[in-house]
PDB file of C-alpha atoms in Angstrom:
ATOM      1  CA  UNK F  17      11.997 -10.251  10.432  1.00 88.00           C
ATOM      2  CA  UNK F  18       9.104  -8.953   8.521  1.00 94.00           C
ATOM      3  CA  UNK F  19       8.256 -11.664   6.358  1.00 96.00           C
ATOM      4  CA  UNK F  20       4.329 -10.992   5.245  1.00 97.00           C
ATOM      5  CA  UNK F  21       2.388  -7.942   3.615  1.00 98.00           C
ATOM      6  CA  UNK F  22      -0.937  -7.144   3.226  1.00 98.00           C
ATOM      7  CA  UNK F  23      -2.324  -4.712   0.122  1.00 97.00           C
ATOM      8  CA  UNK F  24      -5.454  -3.646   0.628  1.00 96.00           C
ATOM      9  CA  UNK F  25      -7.189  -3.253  -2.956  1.00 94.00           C
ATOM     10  CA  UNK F  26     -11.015  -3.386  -2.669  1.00 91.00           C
ATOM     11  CA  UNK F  27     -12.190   0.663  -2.287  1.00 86.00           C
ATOM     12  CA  UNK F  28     -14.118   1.687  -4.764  1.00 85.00           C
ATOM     13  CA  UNK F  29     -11.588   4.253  -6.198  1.00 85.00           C
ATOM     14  CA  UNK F  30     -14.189   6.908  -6.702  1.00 87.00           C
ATOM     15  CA  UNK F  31     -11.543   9.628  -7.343  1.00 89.00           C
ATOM     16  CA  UNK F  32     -10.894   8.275 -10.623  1.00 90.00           C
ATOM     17  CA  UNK F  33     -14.526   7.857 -11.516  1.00 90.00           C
ATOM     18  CA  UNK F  34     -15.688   7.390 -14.605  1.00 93.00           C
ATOM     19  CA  UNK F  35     -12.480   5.157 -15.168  1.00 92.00           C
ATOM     20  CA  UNK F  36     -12.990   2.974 -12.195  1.00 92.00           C
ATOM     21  CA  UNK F  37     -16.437   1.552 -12.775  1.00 90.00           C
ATOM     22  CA  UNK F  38     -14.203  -0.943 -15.106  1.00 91.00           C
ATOM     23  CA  UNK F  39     -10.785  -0.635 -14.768  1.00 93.00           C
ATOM     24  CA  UNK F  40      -9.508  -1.056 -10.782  1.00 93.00           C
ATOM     25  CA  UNK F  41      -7.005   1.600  -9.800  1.00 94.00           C
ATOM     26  CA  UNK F  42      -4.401  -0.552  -8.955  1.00 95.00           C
ATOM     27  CA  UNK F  43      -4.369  -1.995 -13.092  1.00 95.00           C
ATOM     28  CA  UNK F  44      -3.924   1.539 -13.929  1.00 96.00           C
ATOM     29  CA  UNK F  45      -1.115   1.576 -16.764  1.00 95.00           C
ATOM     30  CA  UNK F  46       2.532   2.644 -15.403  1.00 94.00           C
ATOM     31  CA  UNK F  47       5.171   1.680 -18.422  1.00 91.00           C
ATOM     32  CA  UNK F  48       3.350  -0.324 -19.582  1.00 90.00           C
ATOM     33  CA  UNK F  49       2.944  -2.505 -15.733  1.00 93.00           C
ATOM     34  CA  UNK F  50       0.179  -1.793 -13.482  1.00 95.00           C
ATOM     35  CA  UNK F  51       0.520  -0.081 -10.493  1.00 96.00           C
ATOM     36  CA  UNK F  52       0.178  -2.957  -7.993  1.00 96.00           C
ATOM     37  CA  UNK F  53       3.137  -4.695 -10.048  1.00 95.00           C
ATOM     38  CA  UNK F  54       5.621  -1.838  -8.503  1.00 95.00           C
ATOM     39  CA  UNK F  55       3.602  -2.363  -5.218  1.00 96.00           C
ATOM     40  CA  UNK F  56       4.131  -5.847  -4.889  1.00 96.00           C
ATOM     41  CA  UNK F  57       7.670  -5.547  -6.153  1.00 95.00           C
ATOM     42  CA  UNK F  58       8.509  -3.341  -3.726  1.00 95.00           C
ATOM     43  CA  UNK F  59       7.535  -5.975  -1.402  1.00 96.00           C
ATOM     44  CA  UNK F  60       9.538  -8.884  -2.628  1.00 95.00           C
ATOM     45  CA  UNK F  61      13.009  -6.352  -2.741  1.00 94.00           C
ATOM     46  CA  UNK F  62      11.907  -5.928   0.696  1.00 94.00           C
ATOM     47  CA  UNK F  63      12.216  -9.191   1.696  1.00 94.00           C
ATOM     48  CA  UNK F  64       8.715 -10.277   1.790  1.00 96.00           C
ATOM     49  CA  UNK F  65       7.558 -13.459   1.018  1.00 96.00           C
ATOM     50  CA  UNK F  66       3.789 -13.680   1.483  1.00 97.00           C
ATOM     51  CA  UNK F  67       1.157 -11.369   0.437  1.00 97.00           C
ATOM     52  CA  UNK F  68      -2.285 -11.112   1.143  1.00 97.00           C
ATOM     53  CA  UNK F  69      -4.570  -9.202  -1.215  1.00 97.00           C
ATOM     54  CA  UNK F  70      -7.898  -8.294  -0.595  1.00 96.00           C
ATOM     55  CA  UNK F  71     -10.105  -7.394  -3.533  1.00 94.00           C
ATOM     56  CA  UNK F  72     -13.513  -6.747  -4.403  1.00 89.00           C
ATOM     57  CA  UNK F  73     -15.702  -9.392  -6.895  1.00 85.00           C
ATOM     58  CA  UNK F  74     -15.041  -6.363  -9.432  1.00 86.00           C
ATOM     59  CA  UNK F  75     -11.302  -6.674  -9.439  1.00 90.00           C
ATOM     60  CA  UNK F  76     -11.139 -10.255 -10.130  1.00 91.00           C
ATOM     61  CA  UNK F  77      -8.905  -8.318 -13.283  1.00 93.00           C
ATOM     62  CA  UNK F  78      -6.152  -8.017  -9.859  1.00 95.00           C
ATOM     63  CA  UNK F  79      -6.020 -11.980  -9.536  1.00 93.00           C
ATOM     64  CA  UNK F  80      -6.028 -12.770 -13.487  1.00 92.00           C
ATOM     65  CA  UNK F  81      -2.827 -10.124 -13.800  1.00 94.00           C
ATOM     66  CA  UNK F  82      -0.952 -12.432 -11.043  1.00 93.00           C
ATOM     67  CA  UNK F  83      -2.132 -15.555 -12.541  1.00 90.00           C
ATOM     68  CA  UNK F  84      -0.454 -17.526 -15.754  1.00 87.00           C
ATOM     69  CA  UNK F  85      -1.709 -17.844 -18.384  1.00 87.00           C
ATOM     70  CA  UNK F  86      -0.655 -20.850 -20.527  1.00 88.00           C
ATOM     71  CA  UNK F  87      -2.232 -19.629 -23.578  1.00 88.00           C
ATOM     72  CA  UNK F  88      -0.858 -16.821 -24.227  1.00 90.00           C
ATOM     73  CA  UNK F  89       3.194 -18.517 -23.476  1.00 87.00           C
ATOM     74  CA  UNK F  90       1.937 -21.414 -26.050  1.00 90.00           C
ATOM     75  CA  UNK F  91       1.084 -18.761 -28.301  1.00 91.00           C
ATOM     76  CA  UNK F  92       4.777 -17.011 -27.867  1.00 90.00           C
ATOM     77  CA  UNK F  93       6.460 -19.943 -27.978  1.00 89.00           C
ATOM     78  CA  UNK F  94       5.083 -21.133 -31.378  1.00 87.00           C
ATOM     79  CA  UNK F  95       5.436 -17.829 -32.420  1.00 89.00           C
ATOM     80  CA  UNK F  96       8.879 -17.509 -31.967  1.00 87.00           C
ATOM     81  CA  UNK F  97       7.972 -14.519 -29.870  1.00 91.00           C
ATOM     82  CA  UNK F  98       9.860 -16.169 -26.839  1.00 89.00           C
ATOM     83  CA  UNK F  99      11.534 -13.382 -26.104  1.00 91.00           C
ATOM     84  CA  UNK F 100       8.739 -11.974 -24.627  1.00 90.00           C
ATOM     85  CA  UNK F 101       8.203 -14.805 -21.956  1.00 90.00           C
ATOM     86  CA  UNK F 102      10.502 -12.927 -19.354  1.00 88.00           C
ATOM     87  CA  UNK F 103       7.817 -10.210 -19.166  1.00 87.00           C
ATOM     88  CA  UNK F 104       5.383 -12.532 -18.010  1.00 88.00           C
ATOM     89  CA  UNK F 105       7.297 -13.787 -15.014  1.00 85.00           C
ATOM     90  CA  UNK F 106       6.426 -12.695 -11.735  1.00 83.00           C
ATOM     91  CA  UNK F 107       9.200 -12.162  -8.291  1.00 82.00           C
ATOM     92  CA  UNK F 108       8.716 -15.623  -6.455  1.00 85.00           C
ATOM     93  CA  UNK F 109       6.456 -14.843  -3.702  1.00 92.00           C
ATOM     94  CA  UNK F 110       3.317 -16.399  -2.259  1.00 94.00           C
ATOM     95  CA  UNK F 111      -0.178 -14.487  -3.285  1.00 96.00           C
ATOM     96  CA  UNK F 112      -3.423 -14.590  -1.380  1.00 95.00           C
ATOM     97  CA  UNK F 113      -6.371 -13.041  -2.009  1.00 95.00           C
ATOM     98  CA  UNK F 114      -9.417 -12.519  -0.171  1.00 94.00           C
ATOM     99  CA  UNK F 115     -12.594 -10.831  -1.346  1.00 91.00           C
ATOM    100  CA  UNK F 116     -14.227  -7.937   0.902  1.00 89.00           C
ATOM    101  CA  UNK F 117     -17.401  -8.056   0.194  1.00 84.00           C
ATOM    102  CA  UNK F 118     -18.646  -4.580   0.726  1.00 83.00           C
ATOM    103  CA  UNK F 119     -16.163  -2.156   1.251  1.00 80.00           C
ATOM    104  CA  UNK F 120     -16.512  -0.602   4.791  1.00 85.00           C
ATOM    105  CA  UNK F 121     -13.011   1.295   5.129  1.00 87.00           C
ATOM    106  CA  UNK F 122      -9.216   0.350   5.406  1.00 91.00           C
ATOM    107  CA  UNK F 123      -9.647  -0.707   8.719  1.00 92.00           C
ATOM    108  CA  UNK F 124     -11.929  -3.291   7.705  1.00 91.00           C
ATOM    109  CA  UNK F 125      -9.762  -4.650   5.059  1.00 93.00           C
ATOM    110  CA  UNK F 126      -6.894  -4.706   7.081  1.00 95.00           C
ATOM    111  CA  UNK F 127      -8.493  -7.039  10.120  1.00 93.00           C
ATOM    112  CA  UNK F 128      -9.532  -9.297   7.330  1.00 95.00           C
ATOM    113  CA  UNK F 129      -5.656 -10.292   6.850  1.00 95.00           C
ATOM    114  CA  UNK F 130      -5.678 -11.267  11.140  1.00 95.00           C
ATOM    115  CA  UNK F 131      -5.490 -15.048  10.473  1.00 95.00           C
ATOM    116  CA  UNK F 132      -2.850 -14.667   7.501  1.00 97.00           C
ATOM    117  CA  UNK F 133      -0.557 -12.491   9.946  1.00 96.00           C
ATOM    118  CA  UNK F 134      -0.883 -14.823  12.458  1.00 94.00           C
ATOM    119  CA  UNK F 135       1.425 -13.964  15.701  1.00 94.00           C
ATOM    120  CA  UNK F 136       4.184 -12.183  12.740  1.00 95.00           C
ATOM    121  CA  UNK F 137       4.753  -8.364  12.003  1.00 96.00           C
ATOM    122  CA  UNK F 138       3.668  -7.554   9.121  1.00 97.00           C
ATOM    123  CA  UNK F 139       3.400  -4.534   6.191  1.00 97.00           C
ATOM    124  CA  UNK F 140       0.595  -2.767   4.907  1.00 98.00           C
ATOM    125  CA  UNK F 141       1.182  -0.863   1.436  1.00 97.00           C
ATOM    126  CA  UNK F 142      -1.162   1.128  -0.038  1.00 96.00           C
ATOM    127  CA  UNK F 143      -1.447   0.442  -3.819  1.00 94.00           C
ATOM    128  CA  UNK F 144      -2.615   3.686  -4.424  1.00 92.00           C
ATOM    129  CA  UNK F 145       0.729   5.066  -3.648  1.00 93.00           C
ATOM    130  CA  UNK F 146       3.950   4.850  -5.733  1.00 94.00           C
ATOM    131  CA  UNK F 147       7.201   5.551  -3.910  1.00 93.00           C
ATOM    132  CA  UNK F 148      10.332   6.325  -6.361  1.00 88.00           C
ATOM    133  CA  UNK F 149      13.525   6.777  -5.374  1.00 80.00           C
ATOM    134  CA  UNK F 150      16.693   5.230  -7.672  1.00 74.00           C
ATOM    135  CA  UNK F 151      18.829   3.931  -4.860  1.00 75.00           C
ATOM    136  CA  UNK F 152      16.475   2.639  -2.053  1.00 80.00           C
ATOM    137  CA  UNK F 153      13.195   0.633  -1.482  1.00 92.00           C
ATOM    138  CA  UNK F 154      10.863   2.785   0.916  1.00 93.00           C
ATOM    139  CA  UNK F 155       9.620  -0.545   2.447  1.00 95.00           C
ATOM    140  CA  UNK F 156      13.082  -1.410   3.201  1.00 93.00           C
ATOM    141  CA  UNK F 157      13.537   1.744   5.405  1.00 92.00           C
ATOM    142  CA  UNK F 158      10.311   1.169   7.295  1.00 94.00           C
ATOM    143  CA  UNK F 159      11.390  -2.127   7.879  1.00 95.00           C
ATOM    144  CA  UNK F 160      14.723  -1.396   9.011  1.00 94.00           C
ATOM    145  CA  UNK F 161      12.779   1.412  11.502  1.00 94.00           C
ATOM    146  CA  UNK F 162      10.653  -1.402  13.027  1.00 95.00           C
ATOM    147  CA  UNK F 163      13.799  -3.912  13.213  1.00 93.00           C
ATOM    148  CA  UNK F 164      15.662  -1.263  14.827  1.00 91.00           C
ATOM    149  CA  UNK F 165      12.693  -0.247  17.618  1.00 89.00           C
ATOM    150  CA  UNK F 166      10.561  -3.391  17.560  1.00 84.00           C
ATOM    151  CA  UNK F 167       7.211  -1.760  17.284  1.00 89.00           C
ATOM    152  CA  UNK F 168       5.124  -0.333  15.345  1.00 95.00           C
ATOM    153  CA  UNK F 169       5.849   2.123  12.450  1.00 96.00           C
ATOM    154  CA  UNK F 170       3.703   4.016  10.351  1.00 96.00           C
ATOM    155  CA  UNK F 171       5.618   6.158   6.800  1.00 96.00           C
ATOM    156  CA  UNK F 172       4.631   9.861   6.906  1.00 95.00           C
ATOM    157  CA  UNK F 173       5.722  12.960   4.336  1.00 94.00           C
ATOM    158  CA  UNK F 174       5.363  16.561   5.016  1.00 92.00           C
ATOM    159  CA  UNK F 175       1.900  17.868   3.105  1.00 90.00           C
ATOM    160  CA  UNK F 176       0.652  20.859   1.605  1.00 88.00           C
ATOM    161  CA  UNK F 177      -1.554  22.836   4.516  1.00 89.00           C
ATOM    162  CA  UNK F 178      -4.388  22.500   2.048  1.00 88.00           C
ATOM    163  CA  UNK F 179      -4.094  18.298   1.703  1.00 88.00           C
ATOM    164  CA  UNK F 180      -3.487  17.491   5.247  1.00 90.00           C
ATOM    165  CA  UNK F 181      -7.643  17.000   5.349  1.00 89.00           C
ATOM    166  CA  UNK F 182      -7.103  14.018   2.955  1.00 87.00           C
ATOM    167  CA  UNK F 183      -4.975  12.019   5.162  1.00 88.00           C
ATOM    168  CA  UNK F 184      -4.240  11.036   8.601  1.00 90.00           C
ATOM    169  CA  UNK F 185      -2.111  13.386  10.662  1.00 94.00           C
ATOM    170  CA  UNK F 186       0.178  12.710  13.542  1.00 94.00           C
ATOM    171  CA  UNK F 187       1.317  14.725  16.426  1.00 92.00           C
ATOM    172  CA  UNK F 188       4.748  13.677  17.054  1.00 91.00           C
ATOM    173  CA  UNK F 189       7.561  14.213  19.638  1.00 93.00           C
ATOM    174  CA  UNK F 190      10.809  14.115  17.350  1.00 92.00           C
ATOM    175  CA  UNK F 191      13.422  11.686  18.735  1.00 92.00           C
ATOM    176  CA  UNK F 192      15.987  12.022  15.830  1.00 92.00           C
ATOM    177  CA  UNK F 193      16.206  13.679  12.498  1.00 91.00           C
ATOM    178  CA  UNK F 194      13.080  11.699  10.336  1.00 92.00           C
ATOM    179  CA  UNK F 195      11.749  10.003  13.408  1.00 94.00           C
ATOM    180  CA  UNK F 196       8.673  10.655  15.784  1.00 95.00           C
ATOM    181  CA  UNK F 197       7.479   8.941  18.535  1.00 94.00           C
ATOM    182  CA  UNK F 198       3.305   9.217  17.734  1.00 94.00           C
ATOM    183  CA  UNK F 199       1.713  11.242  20.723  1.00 94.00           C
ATOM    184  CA  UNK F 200      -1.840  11.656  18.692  1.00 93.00           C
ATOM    185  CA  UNK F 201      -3.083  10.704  15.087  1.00 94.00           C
ATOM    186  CA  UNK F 202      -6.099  12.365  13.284  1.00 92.00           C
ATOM    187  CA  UNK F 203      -8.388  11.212  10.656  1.00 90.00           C
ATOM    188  CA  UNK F 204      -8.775  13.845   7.853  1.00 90.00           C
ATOM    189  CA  UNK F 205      -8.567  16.651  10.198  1.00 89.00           C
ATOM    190  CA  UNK F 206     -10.885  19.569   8.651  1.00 86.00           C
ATOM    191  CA  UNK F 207      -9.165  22.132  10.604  1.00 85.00           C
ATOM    192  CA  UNK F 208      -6.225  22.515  12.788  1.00 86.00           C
ATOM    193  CA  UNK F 209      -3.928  19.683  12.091  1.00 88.00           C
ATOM    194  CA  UNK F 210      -1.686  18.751  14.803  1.00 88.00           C
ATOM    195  CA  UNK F 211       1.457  18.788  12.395  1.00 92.00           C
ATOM    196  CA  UNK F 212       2.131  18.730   8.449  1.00 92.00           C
ATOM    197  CA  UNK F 213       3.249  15.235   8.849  1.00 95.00           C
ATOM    198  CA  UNK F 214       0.791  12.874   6.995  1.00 94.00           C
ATOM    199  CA  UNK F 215       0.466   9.011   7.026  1.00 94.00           C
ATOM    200  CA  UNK F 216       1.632   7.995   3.437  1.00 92.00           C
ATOM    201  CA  UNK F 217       0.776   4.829   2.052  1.00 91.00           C
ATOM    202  CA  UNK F 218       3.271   2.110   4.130  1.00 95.00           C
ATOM    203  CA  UNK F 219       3.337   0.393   7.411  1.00 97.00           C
ATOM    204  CA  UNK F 220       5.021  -2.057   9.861  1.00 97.00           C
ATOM    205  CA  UNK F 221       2.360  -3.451  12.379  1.00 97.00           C
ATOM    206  CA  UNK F 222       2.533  -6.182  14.909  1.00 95.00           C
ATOM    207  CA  UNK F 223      -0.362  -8.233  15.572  1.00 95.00           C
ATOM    208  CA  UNK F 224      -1.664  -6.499  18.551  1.00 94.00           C
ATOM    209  CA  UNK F 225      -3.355  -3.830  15.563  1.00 95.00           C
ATOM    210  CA  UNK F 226      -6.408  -6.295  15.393  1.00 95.00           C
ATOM    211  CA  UNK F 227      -7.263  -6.532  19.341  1.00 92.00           C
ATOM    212  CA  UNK F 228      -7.571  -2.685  17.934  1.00 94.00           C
ATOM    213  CA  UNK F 229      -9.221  -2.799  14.826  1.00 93.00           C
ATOM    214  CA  UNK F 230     -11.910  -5.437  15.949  1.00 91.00           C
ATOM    215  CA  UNK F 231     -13.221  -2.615  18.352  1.00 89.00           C
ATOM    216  CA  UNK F 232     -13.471   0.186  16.573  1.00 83.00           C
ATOM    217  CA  UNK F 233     -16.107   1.669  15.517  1.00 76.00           C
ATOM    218  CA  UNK F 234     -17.616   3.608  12.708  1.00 77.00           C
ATOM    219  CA  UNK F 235     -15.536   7.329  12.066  1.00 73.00           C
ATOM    220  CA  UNK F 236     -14.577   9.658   8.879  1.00 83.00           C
ATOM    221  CA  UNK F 237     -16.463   8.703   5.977  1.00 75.00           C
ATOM    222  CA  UNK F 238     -18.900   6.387   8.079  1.00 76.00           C
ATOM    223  CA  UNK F 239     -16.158   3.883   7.606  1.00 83.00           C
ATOM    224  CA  UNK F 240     -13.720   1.600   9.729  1.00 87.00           C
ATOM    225  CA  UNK F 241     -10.728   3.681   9.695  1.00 90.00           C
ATOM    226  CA  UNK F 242      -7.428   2.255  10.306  1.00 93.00           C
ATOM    227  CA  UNK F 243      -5.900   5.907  12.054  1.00 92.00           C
ATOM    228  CA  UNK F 244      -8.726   5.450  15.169  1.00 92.00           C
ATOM    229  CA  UNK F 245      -7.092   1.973  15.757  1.00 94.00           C
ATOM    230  CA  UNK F 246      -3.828   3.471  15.466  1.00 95.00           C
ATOM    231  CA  UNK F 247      -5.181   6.048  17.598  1.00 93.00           C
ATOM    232  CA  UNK F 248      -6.186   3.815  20.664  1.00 92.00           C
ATOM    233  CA  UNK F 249      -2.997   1.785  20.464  1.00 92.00           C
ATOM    234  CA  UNK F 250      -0.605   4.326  21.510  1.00 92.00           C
ATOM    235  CA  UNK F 251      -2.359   4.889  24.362  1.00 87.00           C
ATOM    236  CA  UNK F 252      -0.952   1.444  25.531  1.00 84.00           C
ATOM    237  CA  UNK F 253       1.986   1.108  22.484  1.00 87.00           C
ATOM    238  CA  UNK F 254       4.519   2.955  21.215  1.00 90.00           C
ATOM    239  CA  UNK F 255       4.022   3.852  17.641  1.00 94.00           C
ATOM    240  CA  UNK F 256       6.795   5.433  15.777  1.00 95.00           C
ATOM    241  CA  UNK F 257       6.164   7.174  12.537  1.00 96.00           C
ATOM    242  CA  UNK F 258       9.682   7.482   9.799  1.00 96.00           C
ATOM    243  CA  UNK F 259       9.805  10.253   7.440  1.00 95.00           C
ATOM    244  CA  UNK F 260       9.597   9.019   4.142  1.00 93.00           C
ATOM    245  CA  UNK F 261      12.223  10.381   1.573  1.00 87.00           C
ATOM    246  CA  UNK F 262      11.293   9.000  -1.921  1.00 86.00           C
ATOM    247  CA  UNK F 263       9.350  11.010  -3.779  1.00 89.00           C
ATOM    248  CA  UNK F 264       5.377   9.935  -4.019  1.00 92.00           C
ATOM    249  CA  UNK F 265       2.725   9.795  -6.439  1.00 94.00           C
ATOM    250  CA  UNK F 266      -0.901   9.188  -5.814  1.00 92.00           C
ATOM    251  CA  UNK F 267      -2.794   7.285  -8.180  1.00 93.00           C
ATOM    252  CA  UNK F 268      -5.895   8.973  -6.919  1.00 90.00           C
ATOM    253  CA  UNK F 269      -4.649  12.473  -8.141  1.00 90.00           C
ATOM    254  CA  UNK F 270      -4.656  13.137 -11.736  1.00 92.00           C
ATOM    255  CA  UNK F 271      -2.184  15.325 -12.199  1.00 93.00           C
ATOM    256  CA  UNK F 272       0.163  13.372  -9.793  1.00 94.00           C
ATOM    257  CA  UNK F 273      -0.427  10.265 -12.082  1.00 94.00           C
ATOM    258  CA  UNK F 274       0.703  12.244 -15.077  1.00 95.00           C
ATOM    259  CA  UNK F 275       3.585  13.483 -13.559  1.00 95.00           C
ATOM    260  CA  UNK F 276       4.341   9.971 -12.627  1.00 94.00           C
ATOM    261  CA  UNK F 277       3.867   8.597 -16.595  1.00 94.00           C
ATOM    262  CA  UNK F 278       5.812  11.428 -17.392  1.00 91.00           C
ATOM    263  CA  UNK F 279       8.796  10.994 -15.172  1.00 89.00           C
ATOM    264  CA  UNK F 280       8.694   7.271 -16.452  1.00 88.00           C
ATOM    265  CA  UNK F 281       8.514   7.917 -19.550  1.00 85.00           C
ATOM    266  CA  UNK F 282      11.768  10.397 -19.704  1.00 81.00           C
ATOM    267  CA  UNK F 283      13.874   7.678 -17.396  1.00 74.00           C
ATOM    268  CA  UNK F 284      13.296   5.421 -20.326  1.00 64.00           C
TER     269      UNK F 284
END
């Protein structure tokens, strides 16, 4: 059972500069939640119930939002606003943070979670990506992929020709309709890309990912990239990758985090 997630949340989010030099990403207003609420609720309908975040000393704004604060629910209560005290409760799950303290890729920040894993599986979600679907929870299906295969699983989505340069890439041999075993995975392929099938946003790793991650180096970006460990693990592993059929927004794209307020707003 896959009982722990990690969210990595310390990048500088410099695709949403000037915003970001004060306001992290993952606090970015979604109906009136911030996205790493949906993130880590996600989670908890998935059955998790530890998470590790790691953070930046900017985002201490991430930690505060999880926190209580018995000010403000004395102030509601002698208000007679207590009828806003549900919104302030949180899904019952165990929060960690760590801080990174430079930001050196999502590799990096992943390996930082290797004593909080432990020997477990584990998730990885993205907090930059917002999965909506009305019936089912995308970690859910990633879970069931790994419970059903035992090893690794990264979420993919068909991409544009023109974004597959933003993402990693897999080459795939298709075993069933929406999942690939992973013959060959490509950081932010510049030309060429092996497929149109990109790694989006959630993951289902066992602990042999860090014997990976600790040894690789430097790649795209002059960063510690998560897709080279992924990379030299299936040359030993069997990675699978599941299509992912909700519909995603990223955070980092302005007009996809419009359409995102706006779809929220009209469900309302």
């Amino acid at each position: 059972m896959v009982k722990k997630a990690v969210i990595p949340a310390a990048g500088y989010g410099t695709r949403n500069l000037p915003i970001t030099k004060v306001l992290p990403k993952e606090m970015f207003p979604i109906a009136g939640r911030p996205a790493i609420d949906y993130i880590v609720r996600e989670a908890v309908e998935a059955g998790i119930e530890e998470i590790f975040i790691i953070i930046s000393r900017s985002k201490n704004m991430i930690m505060d939002y999880f926190d209580r604060s018995l000010e403000l629910e004395v102030f509601l209560q002698q208000s007679q606003k207590s009828h806003l005290l549900p919104l302030l409760q949180f899904p019952k799950v165990n929060i960690q943070f760590m801080r990174q303290s430079y930001a050196k890729g999502l590799g990096d920040a992943v390996r930082l979670a290797e004593k909080f894993v432990g020997n477990e599986p584990f998730a990885v979600l993205l907090p930059d990506q917002i999965f909506i679907n009305e019936t089912a929870n995308t970690l859910q299906h990633i879970i069931a992929t790994y419970e059903q295969h035992k090893g690794d699983v990264v979420g993919v989505k068909a991409v544009a020709q023109e974004d597959l340069k933003l993402y990693g890439v897999i080459q795939g041999t298709q075993l069933s309709e929406g999942l690939y075993n992973v013959t060959d995975i490509i950081e932010k392929p510049q030309s060429n890309p092996p497929s149109n099938l990109a790694v989006i946003g959630r993951y289902i790793f066992t602990p042999q990912i860090f014997s990976y991650l600790n040894k690789t180096g430097l790649g795209v970006g002059n960063e510690i990239q998560l897709t080279d460990a992924i990379k030299q693990m299936i040359s030993g592993y069997t990675v699978k990758a599941k299509v992912l059929e909700s519909e995603c927004y990223d955070l980092g794209k302005e007009e996809e985090y419009m359409a995102l307020l706006n779809y929220m707003f009209n469900k309302k």
